Coordinates of C-alpha atoms and ligand atoms in Angstrom, one line a residue:
X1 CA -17.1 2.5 -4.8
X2 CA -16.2 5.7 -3.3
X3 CA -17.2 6.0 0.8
X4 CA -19.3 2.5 0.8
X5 CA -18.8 1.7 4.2
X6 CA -21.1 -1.3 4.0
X7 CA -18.6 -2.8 1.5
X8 CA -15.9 -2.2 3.7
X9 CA -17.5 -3.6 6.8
X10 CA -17.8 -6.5 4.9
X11 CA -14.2 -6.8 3.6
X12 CA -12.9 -6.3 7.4
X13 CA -15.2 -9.1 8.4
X14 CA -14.2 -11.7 5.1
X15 CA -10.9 -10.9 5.8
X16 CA -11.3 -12.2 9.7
X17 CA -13.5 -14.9 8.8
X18 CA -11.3 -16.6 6.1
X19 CA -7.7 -16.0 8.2
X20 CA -6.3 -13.2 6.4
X21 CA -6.9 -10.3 9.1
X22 CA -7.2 -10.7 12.7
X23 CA -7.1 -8.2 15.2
X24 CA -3.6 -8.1 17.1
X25 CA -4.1 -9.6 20.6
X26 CA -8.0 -10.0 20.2
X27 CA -8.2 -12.2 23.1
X28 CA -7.5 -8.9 25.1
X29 CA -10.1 -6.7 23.0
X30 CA -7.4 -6.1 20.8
X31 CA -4.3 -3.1 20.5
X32 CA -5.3 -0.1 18.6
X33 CA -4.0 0.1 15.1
X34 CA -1.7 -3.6 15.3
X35 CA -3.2 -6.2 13.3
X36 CA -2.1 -9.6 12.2
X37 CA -2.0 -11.8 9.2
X38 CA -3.7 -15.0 9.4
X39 CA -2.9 -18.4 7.4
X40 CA -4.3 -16.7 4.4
X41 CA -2.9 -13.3 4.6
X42 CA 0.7 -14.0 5.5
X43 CA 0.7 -16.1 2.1
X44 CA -0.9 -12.9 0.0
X45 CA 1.4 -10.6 2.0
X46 CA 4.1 -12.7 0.8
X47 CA 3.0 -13.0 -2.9
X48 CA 3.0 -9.3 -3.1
X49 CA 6.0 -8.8 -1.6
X50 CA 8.1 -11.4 -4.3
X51 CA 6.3 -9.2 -6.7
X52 CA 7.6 -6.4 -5.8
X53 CA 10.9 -7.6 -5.5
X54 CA 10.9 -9.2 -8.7
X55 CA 9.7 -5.8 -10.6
X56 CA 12.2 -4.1 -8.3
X57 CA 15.4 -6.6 -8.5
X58 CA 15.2 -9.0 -10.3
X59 CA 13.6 -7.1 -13.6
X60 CA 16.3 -3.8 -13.2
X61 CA 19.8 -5.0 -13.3
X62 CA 21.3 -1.9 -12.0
X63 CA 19.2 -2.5 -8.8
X64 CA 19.9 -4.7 -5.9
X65 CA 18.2 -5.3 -2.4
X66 CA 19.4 -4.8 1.6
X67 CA 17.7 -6.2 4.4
X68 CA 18.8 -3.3 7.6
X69 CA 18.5 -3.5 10.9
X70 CA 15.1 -2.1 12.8
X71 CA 17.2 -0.3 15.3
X72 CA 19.7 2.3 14.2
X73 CA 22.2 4.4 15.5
X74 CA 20.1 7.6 17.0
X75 CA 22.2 10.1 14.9
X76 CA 20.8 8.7 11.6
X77 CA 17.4 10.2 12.9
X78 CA 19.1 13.8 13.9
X79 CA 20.6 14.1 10.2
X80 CA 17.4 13.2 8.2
X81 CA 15.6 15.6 10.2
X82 CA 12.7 13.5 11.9
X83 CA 13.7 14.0 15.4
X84 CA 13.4 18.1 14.8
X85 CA 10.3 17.5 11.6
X86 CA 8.8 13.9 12.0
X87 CA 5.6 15.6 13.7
X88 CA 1.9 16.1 13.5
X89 CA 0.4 18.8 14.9
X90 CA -2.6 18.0 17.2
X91 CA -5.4 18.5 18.6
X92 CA -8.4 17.3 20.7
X93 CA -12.5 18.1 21.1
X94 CA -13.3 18.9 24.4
X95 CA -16.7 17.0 24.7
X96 CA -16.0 14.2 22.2
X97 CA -12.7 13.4 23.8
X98 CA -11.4 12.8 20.2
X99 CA -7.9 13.3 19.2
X100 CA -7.3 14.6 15.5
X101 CA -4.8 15.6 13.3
X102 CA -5.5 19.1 12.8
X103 CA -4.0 19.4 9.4
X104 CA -6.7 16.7 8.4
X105 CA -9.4 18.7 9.6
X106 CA -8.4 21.3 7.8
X107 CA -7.5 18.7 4.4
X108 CA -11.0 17.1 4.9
X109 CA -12.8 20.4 4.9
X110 CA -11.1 21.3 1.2
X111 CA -12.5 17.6 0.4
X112 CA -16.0 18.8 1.1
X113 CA -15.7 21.6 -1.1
X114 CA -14.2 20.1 -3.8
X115 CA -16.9 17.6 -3.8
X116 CA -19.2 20.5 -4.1
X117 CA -17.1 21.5 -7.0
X118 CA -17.5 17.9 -8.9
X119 CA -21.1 17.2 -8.2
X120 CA -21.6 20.9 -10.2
X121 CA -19.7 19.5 -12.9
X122 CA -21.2 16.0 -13.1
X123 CA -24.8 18.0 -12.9
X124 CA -23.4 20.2 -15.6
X125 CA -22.1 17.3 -18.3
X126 CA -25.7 15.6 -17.8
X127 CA -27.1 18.6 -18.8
X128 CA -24.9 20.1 -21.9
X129 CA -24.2 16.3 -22.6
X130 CA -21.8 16.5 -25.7
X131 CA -21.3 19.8 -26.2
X132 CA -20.2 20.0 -22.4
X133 CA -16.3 22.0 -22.2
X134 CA -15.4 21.2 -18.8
X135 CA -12.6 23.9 -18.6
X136 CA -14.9 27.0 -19.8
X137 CA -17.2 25.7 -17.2
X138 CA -15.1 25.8 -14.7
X139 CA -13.9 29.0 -15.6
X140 CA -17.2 30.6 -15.7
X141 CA -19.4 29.2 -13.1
X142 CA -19.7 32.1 -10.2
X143 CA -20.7 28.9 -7.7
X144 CA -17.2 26.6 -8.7
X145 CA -14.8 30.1 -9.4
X146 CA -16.1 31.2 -5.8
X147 CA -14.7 27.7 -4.0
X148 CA -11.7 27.5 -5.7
X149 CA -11.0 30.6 -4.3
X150 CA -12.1 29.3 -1.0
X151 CA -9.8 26.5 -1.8
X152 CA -6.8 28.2 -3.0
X153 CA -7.3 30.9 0.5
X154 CA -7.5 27.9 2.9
X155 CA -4.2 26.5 1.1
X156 CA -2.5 29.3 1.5
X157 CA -2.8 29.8 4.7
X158 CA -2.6 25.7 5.8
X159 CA 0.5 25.3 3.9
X160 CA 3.0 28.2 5.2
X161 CA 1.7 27.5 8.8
X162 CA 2.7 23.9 8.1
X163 CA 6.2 25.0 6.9
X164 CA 6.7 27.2 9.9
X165 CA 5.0 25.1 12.5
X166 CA 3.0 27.9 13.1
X167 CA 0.6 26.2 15.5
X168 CA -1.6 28.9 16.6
X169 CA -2.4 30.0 12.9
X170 CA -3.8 26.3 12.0
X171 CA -6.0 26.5 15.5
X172 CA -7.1 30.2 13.9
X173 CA -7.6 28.1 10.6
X174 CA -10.1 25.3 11.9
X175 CA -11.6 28.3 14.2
X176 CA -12.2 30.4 10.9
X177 CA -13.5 27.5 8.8
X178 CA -16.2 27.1 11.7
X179 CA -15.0 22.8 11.5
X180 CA -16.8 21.1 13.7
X181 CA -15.5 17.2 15.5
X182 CA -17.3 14.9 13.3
X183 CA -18.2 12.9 16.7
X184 CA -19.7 15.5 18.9
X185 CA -20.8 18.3 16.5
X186 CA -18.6 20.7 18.7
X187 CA -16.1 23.7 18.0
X188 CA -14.5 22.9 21.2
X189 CA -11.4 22.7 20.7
X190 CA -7.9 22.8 22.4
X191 CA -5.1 23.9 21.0
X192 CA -3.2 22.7 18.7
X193 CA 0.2 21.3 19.7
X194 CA 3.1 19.3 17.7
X195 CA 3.5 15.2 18.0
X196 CA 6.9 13.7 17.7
X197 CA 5.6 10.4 15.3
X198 CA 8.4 8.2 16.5
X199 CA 8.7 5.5 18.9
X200 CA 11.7 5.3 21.1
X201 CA 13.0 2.5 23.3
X202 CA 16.3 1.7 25.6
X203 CA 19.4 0.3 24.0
X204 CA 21.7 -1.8 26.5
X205 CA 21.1 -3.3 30.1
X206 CA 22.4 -1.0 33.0
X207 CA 19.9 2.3 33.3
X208 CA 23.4 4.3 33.3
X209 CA 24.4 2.9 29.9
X210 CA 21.1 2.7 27.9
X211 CA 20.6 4.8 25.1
X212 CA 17.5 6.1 23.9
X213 CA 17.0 4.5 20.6
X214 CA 14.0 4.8 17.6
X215 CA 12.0 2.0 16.0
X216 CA 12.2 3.6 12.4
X217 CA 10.0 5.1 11.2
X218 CA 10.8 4.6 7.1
X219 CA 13.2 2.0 5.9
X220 CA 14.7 4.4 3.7
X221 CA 17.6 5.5 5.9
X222 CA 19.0 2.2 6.3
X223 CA 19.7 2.3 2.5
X224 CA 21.0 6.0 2.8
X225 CA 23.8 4.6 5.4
X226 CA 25.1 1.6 3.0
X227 CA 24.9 3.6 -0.2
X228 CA 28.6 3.5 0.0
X229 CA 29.0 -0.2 1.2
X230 CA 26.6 -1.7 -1.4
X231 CA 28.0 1.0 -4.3
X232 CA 31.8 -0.4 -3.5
X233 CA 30.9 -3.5 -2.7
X234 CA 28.4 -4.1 -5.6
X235 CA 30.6 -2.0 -8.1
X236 CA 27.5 -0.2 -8.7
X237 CA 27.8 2.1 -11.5
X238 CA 25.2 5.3 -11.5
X239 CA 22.4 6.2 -12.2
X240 CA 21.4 2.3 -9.9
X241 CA 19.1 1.6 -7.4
X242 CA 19.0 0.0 -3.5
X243 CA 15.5 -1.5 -2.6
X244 CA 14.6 -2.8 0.6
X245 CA 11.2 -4.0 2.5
X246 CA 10.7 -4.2 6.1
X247 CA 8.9 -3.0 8.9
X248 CA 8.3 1.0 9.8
X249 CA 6.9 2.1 13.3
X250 CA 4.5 5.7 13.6
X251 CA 3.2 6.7 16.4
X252 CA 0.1 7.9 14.3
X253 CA -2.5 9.9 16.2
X254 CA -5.2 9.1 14.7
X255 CA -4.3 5.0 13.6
X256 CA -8.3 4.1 11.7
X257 CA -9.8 2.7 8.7
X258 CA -8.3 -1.2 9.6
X259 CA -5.2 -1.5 7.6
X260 CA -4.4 1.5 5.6
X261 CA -3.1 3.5 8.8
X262 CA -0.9 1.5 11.4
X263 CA 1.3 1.6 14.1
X264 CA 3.2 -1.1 12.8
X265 CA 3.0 -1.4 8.8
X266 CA 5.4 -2.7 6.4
X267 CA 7.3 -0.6 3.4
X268 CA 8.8 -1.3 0.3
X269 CA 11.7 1.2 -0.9
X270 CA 13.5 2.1 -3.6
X271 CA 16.4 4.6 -3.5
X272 CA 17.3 5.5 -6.9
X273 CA 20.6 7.4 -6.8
X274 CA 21.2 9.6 -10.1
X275 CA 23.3 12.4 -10.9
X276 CA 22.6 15.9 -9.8
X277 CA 20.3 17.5 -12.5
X278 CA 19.0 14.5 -14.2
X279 CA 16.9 13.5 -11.3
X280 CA 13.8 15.1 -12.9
X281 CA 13.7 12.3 -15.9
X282 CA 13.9 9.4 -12.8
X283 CA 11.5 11.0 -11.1
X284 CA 9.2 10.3 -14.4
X285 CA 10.5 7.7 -15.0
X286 CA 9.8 5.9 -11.8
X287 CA 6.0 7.6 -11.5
X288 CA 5.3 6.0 -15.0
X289 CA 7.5 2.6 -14.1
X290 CA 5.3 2.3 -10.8
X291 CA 1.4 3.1 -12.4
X292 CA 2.7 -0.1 -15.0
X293 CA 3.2 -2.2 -12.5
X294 CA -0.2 -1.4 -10.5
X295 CA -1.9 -2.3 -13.6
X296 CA 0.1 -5.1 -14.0
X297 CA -1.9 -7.0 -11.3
X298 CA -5.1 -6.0 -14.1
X299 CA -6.4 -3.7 -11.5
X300 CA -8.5 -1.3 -14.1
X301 CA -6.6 2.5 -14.6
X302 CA -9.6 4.0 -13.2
X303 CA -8.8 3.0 -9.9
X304 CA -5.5 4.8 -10.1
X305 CA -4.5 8.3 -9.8
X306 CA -1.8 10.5 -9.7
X307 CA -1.8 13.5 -6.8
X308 CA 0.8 15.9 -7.3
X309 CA 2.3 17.6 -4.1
X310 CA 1.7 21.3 -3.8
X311 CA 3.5 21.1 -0.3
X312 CA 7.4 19.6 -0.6
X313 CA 8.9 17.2 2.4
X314 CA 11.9 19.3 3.7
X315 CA 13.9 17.0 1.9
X316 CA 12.0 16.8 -1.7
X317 CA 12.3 19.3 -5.0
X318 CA 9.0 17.4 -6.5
X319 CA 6.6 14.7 -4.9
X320 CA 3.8 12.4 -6.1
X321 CA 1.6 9.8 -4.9
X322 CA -0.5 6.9 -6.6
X323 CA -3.9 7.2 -5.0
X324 CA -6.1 3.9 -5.0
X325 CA -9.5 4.2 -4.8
X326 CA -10.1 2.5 -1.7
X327 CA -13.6 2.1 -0.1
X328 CA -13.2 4.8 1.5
X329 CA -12.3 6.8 -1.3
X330 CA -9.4 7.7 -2.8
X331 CA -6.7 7.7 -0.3
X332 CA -2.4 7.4 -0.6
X333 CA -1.1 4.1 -1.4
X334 CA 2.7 4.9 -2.8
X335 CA 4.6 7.7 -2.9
X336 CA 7.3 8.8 -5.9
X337 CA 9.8 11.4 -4.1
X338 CA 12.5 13.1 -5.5
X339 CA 14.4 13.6 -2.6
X340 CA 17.5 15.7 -3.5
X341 CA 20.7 15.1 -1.9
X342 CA 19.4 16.3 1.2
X343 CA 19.9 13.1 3.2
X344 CA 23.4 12.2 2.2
X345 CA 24.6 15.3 2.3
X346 CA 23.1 15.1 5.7
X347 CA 24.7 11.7 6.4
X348 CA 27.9 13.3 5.6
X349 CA 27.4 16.0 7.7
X350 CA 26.5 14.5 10.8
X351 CA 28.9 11.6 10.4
X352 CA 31.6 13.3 9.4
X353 CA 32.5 10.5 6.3
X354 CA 32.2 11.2 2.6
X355 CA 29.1 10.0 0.6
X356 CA 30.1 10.2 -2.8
X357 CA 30.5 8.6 -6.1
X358 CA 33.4 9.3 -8.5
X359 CA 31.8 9.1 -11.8
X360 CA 34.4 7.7 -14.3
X361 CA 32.5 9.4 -17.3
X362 CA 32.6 13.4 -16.3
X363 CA 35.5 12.2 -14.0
X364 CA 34.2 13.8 -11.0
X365 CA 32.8 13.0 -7.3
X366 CA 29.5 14.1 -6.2
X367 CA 26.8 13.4 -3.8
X368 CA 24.7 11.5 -6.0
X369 CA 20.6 12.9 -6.2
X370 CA 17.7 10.9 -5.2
X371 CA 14.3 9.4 -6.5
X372 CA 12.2 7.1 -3.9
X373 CA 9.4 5.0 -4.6
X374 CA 7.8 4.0 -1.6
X375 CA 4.8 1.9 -1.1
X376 CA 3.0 0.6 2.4
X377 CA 3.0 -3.1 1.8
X378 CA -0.3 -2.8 4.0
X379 CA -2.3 -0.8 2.0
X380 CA -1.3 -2.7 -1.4
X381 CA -2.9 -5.4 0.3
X382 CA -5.8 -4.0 1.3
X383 CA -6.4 -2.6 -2.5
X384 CA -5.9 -6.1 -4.2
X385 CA -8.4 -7.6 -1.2
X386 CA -10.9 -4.7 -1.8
X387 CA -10.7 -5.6 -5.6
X388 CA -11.3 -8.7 -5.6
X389 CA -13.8 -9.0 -2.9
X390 CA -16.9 -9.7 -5.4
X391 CA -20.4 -10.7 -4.5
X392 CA -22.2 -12.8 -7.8
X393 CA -25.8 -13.6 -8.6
X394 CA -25.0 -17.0 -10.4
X395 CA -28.1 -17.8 -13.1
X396 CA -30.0 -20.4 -10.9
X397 CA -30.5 -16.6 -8.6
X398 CA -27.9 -18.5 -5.9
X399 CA -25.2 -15.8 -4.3
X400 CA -21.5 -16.7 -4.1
X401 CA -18.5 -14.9 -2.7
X402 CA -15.6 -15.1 -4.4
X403 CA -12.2 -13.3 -4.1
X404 CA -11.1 -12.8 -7.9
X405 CA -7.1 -12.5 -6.6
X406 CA -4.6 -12.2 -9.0
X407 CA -4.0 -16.3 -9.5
X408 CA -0.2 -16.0 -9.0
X409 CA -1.0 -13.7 -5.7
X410 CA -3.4 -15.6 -4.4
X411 CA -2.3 -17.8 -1.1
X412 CA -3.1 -21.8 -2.5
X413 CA -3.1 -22.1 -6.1
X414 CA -4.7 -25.7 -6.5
X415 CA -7.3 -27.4 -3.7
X416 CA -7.4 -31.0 -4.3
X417 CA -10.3 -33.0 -3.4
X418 CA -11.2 -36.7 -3.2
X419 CA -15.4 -36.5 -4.1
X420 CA -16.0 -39.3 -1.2
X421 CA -14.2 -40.2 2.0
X422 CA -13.9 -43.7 0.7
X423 CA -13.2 -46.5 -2.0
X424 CA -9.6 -45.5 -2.3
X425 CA -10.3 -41.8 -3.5
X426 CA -8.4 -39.8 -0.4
X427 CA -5.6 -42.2 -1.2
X428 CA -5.6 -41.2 -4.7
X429 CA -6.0 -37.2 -3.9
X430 CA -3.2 -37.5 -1.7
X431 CA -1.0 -38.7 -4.3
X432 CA -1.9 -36.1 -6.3
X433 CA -1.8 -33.4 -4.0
X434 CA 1.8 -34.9 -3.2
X435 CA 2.8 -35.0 -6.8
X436 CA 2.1 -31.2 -6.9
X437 CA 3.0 -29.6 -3.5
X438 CA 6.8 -28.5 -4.8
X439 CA 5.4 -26.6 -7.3
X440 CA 2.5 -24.7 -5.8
X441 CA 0.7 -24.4 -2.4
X442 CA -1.5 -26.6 -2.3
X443 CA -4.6 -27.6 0.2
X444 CA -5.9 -30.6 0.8
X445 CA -9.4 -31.3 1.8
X446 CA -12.2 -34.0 2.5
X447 CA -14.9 -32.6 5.0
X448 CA -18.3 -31.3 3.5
X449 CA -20.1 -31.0 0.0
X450 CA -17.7 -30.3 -3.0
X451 CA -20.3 -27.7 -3.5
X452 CA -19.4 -26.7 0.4
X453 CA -15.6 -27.3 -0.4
X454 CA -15.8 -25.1 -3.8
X455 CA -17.5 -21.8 -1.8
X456 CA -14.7 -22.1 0.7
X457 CA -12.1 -21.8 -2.1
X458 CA -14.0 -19.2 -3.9
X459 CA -13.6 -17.0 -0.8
X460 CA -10.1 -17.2 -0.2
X461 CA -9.3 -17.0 -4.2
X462 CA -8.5 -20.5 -5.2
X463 CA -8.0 -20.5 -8.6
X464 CA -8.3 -24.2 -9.4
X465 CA -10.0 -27.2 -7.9
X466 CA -9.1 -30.7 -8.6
X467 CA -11.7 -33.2 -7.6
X468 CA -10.7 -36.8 -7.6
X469 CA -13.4 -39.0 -8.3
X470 CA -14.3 -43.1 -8.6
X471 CA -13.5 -42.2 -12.7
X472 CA -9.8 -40.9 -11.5
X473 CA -9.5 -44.4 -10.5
X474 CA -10.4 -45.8 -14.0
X475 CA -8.4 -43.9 -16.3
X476 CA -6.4 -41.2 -14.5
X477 CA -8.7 -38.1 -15.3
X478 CA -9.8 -35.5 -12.7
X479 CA -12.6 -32.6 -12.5
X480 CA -10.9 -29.4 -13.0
X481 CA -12.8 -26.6 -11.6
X482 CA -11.6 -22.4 -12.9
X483 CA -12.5 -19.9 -9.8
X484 CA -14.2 -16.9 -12.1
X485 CA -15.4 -19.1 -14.5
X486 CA -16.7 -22.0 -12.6
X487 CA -15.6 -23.9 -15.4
X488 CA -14.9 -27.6 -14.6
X489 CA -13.2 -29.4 -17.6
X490 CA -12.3 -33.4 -17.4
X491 CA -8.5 -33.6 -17.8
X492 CA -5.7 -36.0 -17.5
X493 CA -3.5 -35.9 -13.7
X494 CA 0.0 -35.3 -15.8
X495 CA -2.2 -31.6 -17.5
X496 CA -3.0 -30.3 -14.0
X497 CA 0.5 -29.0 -13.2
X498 CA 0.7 -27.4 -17.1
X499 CA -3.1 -25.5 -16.5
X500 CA -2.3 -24.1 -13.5
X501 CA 1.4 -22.9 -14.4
X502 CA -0.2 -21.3 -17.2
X503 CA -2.6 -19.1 -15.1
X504 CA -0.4 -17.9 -13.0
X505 CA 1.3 -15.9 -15.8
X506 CA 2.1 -12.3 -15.3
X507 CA 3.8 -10.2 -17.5
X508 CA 6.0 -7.4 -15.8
Ligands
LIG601 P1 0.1 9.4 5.0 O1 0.1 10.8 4.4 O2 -1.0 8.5 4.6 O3 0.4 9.5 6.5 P2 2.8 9.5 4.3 O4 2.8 10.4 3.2 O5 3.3 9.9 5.6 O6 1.4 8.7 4.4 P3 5.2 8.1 3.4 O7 6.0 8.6 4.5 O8 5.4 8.7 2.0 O9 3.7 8.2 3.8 O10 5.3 6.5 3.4 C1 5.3 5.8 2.2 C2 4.2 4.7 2.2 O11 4.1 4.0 3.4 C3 2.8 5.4 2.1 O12 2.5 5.6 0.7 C4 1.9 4.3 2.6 O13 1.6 3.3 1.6 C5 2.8 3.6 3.7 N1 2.4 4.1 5.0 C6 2.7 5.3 5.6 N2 2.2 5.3 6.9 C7 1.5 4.2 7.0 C8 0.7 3.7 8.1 N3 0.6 4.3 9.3 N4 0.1 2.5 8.0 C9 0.3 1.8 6.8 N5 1.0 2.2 5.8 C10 1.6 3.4 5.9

């Protein structure tokens, strides 16, 4: 699926056209990079979220939530170092006009090798077929040996210029590497200069007593200040865990490709706090914990990976993300940080109170270490949409859409429909659909064809319609109709709740 930007053209438009997505403030042509949830969406969005929660919470008992403020006291940004670090360096093409992140030029240049580097393998296996060794090959070809040396150079030259902020050595980099602005075709290029990612605002009403405050830009701190509060308070013994979701603010510079990058997005956390040496077991732990639950949603592994950081976060001693292949190819969807005690020592520090947990077993206090998962709400949603967009050729040659959603994900779980608009039959769906609205969302509709009514459901991931009909009346039976399988099966009104209960099954 990798780069198919017809399928994702067509996901952005589904997604508009059947209330999930819609541009924020469209009636104005729109804000770059803010987007809102429709009828649909807000309800998937949801879904995800409780699952999260309920892997997170409710299935670890020595983890429990917080819901922290947006705004924060301005010091908490000083100590975890994005005031000074939260930056991007930047830089713009003359004749384009385009702004870009100029690590990213750099990053998406070593893409284009690499993808040199796998074609020549792929070409390679076809060839040797089984008796293909992948490693020797690698080893041996002059072509691949020559780019990974190109590779590893580039790296090590990105990387410590990264570190340093060494500005003018990146603008050498993408000068060197003859990169070009996709746009324009240009090497015209200013130089490259540092962004500060967060937003700021005024706290307070006269101009003389407003303080310059930040929208966050991770959720994570807020759990950070109340590790004492909810440790005391929750008699929390280590290793345990505080997880949180809310909204995070970036100032991105370059904010594309719909959802995945936003101004505005929404993060789900996880601070696990351990003691100091053992956070290297957590932090597989968590990576292996995490992967099960992405394939819990029966999203294939294929669609996975793990990417190992070679370059460390000022704050982390190791660093991973989960990669989804997303149409436009594999791209970040979570990260699994092991995060050190670098931010509550730096709490302590700049707040001058003590962070740390007196652990009754060695009988000793310590700032307590780190491992994050972190996941964009947003792009988890964009992965189960893109998964489950699917065209079908059904076997009379007809095409159907249909959005194969995860059935206890998916925003109505039963559509209930009388066949006609008359002889008593709404009266009768109604009672049904009444009958089952505290268990499930349900909709409830009359207009059009079933067959009209059916497609409509199919694209928004329905998994079951109930069709009332002039038999219902008779002996109390309905049409029950599956989403994937189009299966419709005759079955008494008191079975409906049971069949649809038993699809939305998951196990964690
Ligand atoms: P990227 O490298 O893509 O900018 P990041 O490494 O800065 O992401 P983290 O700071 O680790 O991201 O944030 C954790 C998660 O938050 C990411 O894995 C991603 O799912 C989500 N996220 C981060 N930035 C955005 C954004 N601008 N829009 C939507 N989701 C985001």
């Amino acid at each position: 699926m990798a780069n198919n930007e017809d399928l994702f053209k067509k996901i952005i438009a589904h997604a508009k056209e059947y209330g999930f997505i819609f541009q924020s403030s469209e009636i104005y042509d729109g804000l770059a990079a803010a987007y809102d949830y429709g009828q649909n969406g807000v309800e998937l969005k949801n879904n995800i979220r409780s699952y999260w929660w309920k892997a997170m919470v409710q299935m670890h008992e020595n983890i429990v939530g917080i819901d922290a403020a947006i705004f924060m006291h301005p010091t908490v940004w000083k100590a975890s170092g994005h005031v000074d670090a939260f930056n991007d360096p930047l830089i713009d093409n003359k004749d384009s006009k385009k702004r870009y992140r100029a690590d990213v030029l750099v990053e998406d240049h070593i893409a284009k090798i690499e993808a040199k580097i796998s074609k020549e393998i792929i070409k390679a296996r076809k060839r040797f077929g089984d008796a293909f060794d992948e490693k020797q090959f690698v080893e041996t070809n002059p072509r691949i040996v020559a780019n990974l040396e190109k590779i590893e150079k580039i790296k090590n030259c990105l990387y410590p210029a990264m570190e340093n902020d060494d500005m003018t050595a990146i603008k050498q980099l993408i000068e060197d590497l003859e990169i070009a602005c996709p746009v324009s075709g240009s090497r015209n290029w200013t130089e490259v200069r540092q962004f500060n990612l967060m937003f700021s605002t005024n706290m307070g009403s006269t101009a003389e007593g407003a303080t310059e405050i930040y929208l966050r830009p991770e959720t994570a701190q807020g759990i950070f200040v109340n590790f004492l509060n909810v440790q005391k308070t929750g008699r929390m013994k280590i290793p345990f865990g505080i997880a949180q979701t809310g909204k995070a603010f970036r100032n991105e510079i370059v904010a594309r490709q719909f959802i995945f990058r936003m101004r505005e997005f929404e993060q789900m956390e996880m601070q696990f706090f351990v003691r100091p040496g053992e956070e290297m077991k957590w932090y597989e732990y968590w990576k292996e914990e995490r992967m099960k639950w992405h394939l819990s949603m029966g999203i294939p592994r294929e669609k996975f990976r793990f990417h190992n950081h070679d370059k460390l976060a000022h704050y982390a001693n190791a660093a991973a993300d989960i990669e989804f292949d997303f149409p436009m190819g594999f791209k970040e969807l979570e990260g699994i940080h092991s995060r050190t005690d670098f931010d509550l020592k730096a709490h302590e520090e700049f707040s001058g109170k003590k962070l740390r947990y007196h652990d009754p077993e060695l009988n000793e206090s310590y700032v307590p270490y780190v491992v994050e998962t972190s996941i964009g709400l947003d792009r988890q949603f964009l992965a189960v949409l893109t998964h489950a967009y699917t065209e079908e050729t059904l076997k009379d040659g007809s095409q159907r859409m249909v959005m194969k959603i995860p059935p206890f994900l998916a925003p109505y779980k039963v559509a209930v429909f009388p066949l006609v608009k008359k002889d008593g039959l709404p009266e009768k769906a109604m009672e049904i659909f009444d009958t089952l609205k505290p268990e499930f969302l349900c909709f409830y509709e009359e207009k059009d064809s079933i067959g009209k009514r059916y497609r409509r459901h199919d694209a928004i991931g329905t998994p079951y319609c109930v069709t009332v009909d002039h038999k219902t009346l008779e002996d109390n039976t309905v049409t029950i109709r599956e989403r994937d399988s189009m299966k419709q099966d005759r079955v008494p009104i008191d079975e409906i709740a049971r069949i649809v209960m038993e699809r939305l099954a998951v196990s964690l």
